[in-house]
Coordinates of C-alpha atoms and ligand atoms in Angstrom, one line a residue:
Chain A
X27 CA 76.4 94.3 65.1
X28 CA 80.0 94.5 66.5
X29 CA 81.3 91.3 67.6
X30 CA 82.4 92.8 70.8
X31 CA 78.8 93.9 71.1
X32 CA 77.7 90.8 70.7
X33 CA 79.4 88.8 73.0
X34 CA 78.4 91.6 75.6
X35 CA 74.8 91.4 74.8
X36 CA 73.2 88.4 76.3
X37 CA 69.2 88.1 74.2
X38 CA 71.0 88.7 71.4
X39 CA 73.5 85.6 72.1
X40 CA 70.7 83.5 73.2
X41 CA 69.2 84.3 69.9
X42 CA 72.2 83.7 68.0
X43 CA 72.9 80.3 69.9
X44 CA 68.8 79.7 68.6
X45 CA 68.8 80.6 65.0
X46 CA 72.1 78.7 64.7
X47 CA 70.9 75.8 66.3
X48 CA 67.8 75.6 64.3
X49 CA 69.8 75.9 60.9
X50 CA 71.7 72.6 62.0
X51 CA 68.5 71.2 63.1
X52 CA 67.2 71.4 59.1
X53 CA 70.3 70.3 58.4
X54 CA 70.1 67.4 60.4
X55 CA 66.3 66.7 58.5
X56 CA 68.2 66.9 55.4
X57 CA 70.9 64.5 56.2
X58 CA 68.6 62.0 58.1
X59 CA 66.9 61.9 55.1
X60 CA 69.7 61.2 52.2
X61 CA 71.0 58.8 54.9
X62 CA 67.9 57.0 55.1
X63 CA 68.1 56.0 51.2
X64 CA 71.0 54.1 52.0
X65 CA 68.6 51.2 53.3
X66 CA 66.2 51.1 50.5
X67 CA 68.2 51.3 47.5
X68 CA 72.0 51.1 46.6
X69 CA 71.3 53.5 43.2
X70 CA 69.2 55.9 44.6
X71 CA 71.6 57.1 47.9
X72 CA 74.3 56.7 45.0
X73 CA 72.6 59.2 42.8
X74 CA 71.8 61.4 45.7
X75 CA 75.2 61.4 47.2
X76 CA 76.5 62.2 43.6
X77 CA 74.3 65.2 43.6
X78 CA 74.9 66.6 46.8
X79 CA 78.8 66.1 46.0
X80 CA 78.9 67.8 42.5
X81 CA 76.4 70.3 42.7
X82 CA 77.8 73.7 42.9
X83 CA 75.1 75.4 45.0
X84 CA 75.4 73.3 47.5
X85 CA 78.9 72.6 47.6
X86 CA 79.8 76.2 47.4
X87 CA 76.9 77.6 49.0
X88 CA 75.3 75.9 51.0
X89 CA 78.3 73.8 52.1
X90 CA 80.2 77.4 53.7
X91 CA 77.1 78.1 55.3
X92 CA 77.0 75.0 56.9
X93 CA 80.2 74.8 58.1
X94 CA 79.9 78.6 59.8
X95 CA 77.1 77.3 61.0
X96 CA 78.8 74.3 62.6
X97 CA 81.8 76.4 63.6
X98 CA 79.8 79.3 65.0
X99 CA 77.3 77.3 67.6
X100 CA 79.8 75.5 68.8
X101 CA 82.9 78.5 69.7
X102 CA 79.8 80.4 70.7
X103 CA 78.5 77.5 73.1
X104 CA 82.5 77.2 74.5
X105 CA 82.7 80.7 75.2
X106 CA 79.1 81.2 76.5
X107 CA 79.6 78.4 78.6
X108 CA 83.1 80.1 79.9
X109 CA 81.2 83.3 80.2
X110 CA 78.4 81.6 82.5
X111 CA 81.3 79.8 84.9
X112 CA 83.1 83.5 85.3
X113 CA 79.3 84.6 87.0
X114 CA 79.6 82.3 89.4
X115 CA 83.7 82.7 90.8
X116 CA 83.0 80.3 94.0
X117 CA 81.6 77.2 93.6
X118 CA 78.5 76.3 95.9
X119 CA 79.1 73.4 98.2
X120 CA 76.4 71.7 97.8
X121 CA 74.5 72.3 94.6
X122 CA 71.3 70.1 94.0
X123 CA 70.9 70.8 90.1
X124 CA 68.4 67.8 89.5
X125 CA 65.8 69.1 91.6
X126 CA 65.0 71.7 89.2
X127 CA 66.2 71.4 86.0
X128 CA 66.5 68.8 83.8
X129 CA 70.1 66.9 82.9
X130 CA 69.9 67.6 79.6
X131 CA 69.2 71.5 79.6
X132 CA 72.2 71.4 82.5
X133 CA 74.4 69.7 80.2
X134 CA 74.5 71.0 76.7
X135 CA 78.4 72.0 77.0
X136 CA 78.7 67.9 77.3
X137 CA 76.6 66.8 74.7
X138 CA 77.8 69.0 72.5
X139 CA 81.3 68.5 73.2
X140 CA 80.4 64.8 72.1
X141 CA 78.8 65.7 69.2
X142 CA 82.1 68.1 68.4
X143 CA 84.3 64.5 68.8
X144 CA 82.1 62.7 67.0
X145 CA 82.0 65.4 63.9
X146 CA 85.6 65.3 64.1
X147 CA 85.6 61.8 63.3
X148 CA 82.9 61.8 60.9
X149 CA 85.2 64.0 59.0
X150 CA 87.9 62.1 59.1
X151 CA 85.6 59.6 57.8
X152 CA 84.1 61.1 55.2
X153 CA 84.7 64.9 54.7
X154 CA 88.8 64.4 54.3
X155 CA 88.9 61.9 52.4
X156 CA 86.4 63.0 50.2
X157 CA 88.4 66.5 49.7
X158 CA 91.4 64.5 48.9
X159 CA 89.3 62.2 46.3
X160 CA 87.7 65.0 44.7
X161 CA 90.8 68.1 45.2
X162 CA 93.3 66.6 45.9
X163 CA 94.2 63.7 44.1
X164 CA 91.8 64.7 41.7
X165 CA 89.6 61.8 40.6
X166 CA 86.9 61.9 37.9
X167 CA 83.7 61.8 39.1
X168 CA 82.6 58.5 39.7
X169 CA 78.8 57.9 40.7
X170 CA 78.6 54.4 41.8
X171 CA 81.4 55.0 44.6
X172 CA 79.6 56.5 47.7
X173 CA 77.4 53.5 48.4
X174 CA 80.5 51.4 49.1
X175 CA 82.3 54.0 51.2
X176 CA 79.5 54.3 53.6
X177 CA 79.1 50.3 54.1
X178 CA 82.9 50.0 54.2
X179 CA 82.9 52.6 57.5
X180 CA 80.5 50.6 59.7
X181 CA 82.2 47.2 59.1
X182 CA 84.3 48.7 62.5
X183 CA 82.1 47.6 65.4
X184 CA 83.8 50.2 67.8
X185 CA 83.2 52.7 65.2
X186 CA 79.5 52.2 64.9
X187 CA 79.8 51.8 68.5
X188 CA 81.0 55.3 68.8
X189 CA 78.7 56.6 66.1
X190 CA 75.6 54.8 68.4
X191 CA 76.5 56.9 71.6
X192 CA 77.3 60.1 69.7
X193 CA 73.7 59.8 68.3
X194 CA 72.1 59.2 72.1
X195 CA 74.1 62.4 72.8
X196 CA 72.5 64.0 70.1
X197 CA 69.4 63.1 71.3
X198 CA 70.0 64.8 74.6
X199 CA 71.2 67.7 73.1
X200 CA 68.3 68.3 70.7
X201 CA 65.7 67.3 73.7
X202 CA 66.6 70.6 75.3
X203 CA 67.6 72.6 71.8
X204 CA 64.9 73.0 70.0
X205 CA 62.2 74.0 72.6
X206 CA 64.9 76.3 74.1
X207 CA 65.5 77.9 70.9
X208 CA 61.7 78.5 70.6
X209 CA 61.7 80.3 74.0
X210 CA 64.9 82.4 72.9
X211 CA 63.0 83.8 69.9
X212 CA 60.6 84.9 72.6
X213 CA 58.1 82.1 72.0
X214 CA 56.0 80.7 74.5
X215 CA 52.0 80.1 73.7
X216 CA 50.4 77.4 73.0
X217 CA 51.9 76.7 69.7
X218 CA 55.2 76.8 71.2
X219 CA 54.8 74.0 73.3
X220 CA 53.3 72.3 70.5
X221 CA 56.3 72.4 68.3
X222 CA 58.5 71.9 71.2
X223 CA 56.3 68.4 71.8
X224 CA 57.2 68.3 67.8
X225 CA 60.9 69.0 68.9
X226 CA 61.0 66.2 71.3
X227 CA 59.7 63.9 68.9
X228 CA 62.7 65.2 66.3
X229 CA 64.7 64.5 69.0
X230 CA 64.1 60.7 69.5
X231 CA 63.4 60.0 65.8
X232 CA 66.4 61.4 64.5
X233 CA 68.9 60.4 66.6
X234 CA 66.9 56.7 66.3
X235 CA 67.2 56.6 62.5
X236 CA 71.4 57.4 62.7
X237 CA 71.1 54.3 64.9
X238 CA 69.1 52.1 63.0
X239 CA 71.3 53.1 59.6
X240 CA 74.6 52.6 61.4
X241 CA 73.4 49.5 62.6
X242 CA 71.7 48.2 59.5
X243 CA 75.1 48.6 57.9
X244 CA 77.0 47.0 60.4
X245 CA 75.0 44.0 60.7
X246 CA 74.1 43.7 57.3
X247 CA 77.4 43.5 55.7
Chain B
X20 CA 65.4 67.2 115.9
X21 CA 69.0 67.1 116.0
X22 CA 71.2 68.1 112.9
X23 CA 74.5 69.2 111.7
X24 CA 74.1 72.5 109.8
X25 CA 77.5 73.1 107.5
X26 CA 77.6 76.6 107.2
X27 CA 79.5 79.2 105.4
X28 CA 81.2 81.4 107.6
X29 CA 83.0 84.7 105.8
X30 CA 84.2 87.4 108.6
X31 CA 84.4 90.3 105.4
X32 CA 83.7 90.8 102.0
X33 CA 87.6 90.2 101.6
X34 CA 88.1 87.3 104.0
X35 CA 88.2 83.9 101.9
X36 CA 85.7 82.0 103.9
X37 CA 84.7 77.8 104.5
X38 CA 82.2 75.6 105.4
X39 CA 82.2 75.3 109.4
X40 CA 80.4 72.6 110.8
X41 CA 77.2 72.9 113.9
X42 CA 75.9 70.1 115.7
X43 CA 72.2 71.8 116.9
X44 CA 70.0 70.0 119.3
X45 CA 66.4 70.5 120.2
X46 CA 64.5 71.6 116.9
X47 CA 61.1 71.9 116.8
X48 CA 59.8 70.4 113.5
X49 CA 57.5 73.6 113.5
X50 CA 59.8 75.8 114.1
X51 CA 60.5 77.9 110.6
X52 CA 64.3 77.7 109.1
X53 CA 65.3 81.0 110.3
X54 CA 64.0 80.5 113.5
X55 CA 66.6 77.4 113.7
X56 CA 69.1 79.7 113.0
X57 CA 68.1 82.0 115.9
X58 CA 68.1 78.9 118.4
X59 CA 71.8 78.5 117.2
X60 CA 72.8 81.9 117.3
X61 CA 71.8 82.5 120.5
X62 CA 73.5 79.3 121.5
X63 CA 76.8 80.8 120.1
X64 CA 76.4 84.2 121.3
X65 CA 76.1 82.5 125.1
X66 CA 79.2 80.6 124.0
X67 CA 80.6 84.4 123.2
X68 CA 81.5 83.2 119.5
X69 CA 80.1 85.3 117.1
X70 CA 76.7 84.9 115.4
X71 CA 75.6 83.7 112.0
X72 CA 74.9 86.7 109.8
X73 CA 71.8 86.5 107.7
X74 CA 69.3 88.3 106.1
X75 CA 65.7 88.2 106.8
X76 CA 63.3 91.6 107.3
X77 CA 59.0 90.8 107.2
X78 CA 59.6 86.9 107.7
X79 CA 56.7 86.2 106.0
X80 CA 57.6 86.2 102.4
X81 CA 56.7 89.5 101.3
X82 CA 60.1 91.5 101.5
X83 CA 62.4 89.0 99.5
X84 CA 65.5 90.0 101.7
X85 CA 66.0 86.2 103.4
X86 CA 67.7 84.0 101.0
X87 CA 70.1 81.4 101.9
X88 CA 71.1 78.2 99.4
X89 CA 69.8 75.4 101.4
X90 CA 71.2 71.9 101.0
X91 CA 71.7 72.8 97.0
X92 CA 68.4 74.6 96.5
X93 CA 67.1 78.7 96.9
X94 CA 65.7 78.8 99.8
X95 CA 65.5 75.2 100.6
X96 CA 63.6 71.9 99.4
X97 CA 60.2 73.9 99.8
X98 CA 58.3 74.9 96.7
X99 CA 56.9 78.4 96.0
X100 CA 58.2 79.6 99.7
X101 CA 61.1 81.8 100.8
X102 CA 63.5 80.9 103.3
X103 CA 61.1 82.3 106.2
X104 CA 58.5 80.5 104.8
X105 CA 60.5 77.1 105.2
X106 CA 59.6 74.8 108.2
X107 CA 62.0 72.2 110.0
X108 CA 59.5 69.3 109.1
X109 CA 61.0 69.4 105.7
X110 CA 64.0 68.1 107.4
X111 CA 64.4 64.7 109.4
X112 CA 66.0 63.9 112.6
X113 CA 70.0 63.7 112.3
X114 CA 70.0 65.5 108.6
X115 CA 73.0 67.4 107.7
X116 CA 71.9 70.7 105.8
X117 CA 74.2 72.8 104.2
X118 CA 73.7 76.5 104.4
X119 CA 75.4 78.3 102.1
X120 CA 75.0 82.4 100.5
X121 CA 73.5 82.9 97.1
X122 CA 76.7 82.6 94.9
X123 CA 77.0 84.9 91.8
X124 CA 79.7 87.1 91.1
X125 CA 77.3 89.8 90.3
X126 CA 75.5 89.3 94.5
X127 CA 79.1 89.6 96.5
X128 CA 79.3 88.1 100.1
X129 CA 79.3 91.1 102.6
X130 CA 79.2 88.9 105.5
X131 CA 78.5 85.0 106.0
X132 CA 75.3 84.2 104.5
X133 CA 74.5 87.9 103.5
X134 CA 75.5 88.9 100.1
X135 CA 74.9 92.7 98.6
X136 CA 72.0 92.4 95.6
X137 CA 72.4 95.9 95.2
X138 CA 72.9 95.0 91.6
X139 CA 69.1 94.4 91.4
X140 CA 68.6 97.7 92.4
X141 CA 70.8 99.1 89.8
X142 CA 68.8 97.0 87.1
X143 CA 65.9 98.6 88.4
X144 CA 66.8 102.1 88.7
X145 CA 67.9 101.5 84.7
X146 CA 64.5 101.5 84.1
X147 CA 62.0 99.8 86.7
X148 CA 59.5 102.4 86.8
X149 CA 57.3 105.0 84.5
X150 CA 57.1 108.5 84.4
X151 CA 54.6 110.3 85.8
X152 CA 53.5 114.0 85.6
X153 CA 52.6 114.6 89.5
X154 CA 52.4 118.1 88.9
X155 CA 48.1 117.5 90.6
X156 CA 47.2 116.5 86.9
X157 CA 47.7 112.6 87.5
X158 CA 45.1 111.0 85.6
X159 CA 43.5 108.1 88.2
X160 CA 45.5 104.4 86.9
X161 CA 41.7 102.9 86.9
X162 CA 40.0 105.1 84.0
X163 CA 42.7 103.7 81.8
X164 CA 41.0 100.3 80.7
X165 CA 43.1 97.5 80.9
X166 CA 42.0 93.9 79.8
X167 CA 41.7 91.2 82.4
X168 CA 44.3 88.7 80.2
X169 CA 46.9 91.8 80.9
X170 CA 46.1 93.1 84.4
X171 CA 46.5 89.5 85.7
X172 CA 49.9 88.7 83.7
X173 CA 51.2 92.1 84.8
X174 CA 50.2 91.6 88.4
X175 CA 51.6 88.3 88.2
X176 CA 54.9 89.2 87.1
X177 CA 54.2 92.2 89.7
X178 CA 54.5 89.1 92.2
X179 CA 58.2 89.4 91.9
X180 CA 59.8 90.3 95.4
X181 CA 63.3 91.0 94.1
X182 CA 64.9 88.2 96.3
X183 CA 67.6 86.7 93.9
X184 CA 66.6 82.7 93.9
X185 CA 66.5 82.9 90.4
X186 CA 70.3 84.0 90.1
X187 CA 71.3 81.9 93.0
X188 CA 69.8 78.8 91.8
X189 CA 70.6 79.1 88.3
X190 CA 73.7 77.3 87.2
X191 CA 74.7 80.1 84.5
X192 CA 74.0 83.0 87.7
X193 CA 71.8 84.7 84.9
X194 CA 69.5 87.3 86.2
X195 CA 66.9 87.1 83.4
X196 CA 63.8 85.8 85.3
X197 CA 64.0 89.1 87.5
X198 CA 64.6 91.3 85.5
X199 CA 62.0 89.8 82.7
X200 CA 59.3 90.2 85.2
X201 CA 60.3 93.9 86.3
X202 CA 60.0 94.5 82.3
X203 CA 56.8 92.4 82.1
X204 CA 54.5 94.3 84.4
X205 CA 55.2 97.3 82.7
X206 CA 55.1 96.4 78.9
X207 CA 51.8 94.6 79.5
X208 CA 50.2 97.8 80.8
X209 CA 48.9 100.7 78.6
X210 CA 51.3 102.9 81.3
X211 CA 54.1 101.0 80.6
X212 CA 54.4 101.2 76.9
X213 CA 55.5 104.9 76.5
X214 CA 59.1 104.0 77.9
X215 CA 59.1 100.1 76.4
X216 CA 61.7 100.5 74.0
X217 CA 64.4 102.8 76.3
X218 CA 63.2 100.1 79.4
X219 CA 64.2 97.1 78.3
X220 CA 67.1 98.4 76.3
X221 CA 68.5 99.8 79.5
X222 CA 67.7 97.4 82.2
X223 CA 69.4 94.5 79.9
X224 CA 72.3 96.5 79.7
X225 CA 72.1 97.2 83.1
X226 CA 72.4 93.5 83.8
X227 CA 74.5 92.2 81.6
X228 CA 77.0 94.9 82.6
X229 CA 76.5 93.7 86.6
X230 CA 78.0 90.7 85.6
X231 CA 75.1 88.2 85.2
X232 CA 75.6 84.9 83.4
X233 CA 73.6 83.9 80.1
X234 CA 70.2 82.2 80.0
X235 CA 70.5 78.8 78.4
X236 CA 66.7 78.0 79.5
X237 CA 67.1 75.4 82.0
X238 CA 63.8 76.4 83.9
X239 CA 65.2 75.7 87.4
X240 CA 64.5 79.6 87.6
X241 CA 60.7 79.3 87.8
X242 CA 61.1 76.1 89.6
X243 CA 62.4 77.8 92.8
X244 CA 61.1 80.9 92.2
X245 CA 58.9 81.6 95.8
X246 CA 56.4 83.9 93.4
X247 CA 56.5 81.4 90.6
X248 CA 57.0 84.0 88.0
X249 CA 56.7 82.3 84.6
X250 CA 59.4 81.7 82.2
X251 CA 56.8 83.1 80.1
X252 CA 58.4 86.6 81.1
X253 CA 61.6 86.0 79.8
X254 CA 59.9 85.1 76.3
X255 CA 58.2 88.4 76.6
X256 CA 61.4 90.1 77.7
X257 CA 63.1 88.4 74.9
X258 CA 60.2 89.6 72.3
X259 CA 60.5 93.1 73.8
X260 CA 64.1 93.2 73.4
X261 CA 64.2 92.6 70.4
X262 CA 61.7 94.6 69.1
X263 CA 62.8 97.6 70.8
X264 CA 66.9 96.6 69.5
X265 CA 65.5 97.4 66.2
X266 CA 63.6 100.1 66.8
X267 CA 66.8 101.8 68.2
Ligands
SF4_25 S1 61.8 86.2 89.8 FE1 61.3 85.0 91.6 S2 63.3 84.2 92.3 FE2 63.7 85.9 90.9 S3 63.9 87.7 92.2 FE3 61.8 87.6 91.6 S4 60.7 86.5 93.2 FE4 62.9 86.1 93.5
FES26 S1 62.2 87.8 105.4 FE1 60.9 88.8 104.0 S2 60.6 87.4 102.5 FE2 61.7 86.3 103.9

């Protein structure tokens, strides 16, 4: 599909904002996950992080895919969200939004524009400096590293401050995401609201873990 | 009841246009909305200023032409009612209430509080309708068996009286709960199905080429919907479309 056609036709955007928000939703499962070592054994998230930082698959695979994946949902949400204010040239005076609708689903553009800072900094965090470890300085591999790095970052409380409200955001974000998503694949029975009930579970969960492993950090070193 | 109505006065479709303010005396609580509005354009026609334009036709919520964005919402704080359907005693004594025209750019103001929603039409005419051989060999619609599940969804969506809530209230102006249900109670019936594919295909087009926003799935569509067609039908539509996008 031509781009231009694309961006013209709007199921097929709402589709494309869907799938893409879905693949970042597994990826979110996945990193929850690794993340979640961290608290339970020093070793293990080391070995894990090692793995996920050396093997070729997923840093030259799956890591592109991920970061169109990023990149896409979030210039597609910009310019959808651009596109949606141009329908609508005069403002209403009054506009009563919460009455039918709820903030979340009304306010994806600012969630996600959170979660866009906060990713920024997580890679300045992490993603930078772990190009310029492994390509550009040019390290050996070292295994036992990664462990350290991660406590060292949420010694910072307005850091894990900022990581904490990111999260919340994320939340919010997901609340609406994932059953939306559902309903933009053209889904909506009675297993759809099931997995969206599934969704808003993901939603709290997830977002709760980052917390907790951000805090656990914090407080525990 | 006494209020203070802020309404939007526009003299043309060119004119800029603001918020002008009426203090209104004397409203029965059983009066309906539009009614108010005829107590106070009387009042201002006696005055010699010139009347508040709006639309309004049956004024019983069968035609969809009265709309009107009432203090925020489609057709006021009502549920499941269009603005002729809406009764003072939803408002108290001394409330201000803005009135405002459904705002999209795809439903321009003509006048005031009347905007052109001829682009519905234009969706429709893209494919709102089946073809029919009326040449005297019409085969009767009720030998055709239909099950229940689908005769009920299709009437349902059926329901739809074309009156532009769902743009006006949405905050992306998308036009998709409309047009879903003008797809919907076709592509649930067997009469429907021989032009699916070319339907949807066209009346999507149709809209997004009027100028519509995107759906992002808020709901507040079917919330002030006064048919409450589902958001079910934009699933469907959805389904439909993209079926029929691979089909050709
Ligand atoms: S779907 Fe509901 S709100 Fe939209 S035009 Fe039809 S009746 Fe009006
Ligand atoms: S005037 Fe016909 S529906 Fe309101």
């Amino acid at each position: 599909m031509a781009q231009s056609a694309l961006l013209n036709a709007s199921i097929l955007k709402k589709v494309a904002m869907a799938l893409s928000g879905l693949f970042l939703i597994s990826f979110l499962a996945l990193h929850v996950s690794l993340n979640l070592i961290s608290i339970f054994s020093e070793r293990v998230f080391n070995e894990a992080s090692h793995f996920m930082g050396y093997n070729p698959l997923i840093q030259y695979f799956m890591q592109p895919v991920l970061a169109f994946g990023v990149i896409f949902h979030f210039v597609f949400g910009f310019v959808l969200t651009l596109q949606n204010k141009n329908a609508r040239p005069i403002a209403y005076a009054k506009y009563n939004g919460a009455a039918n609708a709820s903030w979340t689903s009304r306010n994806m553009i600012i969630s996600g524009s959170v979660i866009l800072a906060f990713l920024v900094l997580h890679f300045y965090d992490f993603w930078f400096p772990e190009v310029n470890y492994k390509y550009v300085v040019g390290n050996l591999p070292d295994a036992n590293r990664y462990f350290g790095e991660l406590v060292h970052k949420f010694h910072d409380p307005i850091r894990t401050g900022l990581y904490c409200v990111s999260f919340v955001l994320l939340g919010f974000h997901l609340w609406h995401g994932f059953g939306s998503s559902l309903q933009s694949m053209g889904m909506h029975n009675k297993y759809s609201r099931f997995l969206s009930k599934v969704g808003y579970g993901f939603a709290i969960v997830v977002p709760a873990l980052f917390v907790i492993i951000a805090l656990f950090h914090h407080f525990n070193n | 009841m006494k209020l203070t109505l802020k309404i939007w006065r526009q003299k043309n479709a060119q004119d800029k246009g603001g918020i002008v303010d009426y203090p209104i005396d004397g409203i029965e609580p059983d009066m309906s909305f539009l009614e108010m509005l005829d107590v106070l354009n009387e009042q201002l026609i006696n005055k010699g200023d010139e009347p508040v334009a709006f639309d309004h036709d049956c004024r019983e919520g069968i035609c969809g032409m009265c709309s009107l964005f009432i203090n925020g919402e489609a057709h006021g704080p009502d549920r499941g009612v269009t603005t002729c359907q809406l009764h003072m005693r939803m408002f108290k004594d001394g409330d201000t209430i803005f009135i405002e025209p459904f705002r999209a750019k795809a439903f321009p103001v003509i006048k005031d509080l009347v905007v052109d929603r001829s682009s519905f039409e234009r969706i429709q005419h893209a494919g709102g309708f089946i073809s029919v051989n009326t040449s005297g060999n019409t085969i009767d619609a009720n030998t055709i068996p239909i099950n229940k599940h689908d005769a009920d969804k299709s009437f349902d969506a059926a329901a739809c009286i074309g009156c532009g809530a769902c743009v006006a209230t949405c905050k992306n102006s998308s036009a998709m709960l409309f047009v879903s249900a003008k797809v919907s109670q076709y592509a649930l019936l067997p009469q429907g199905k021989v032009e699916a594919v070319d339907r949807v295909l066209n009346m999507v087009h149709q809209m997004d080429a009027e100028g519509f926003g995107n759906c992002t799935n808020t709901g507040a569509c079917e919330v002030e919907c006064p048919k409450g067609i589902s958001l079910e039908n934009i699933a469907r539509m959805n389904r439909e479309y993209l079926a029929a996008s691979l089909k050709g």
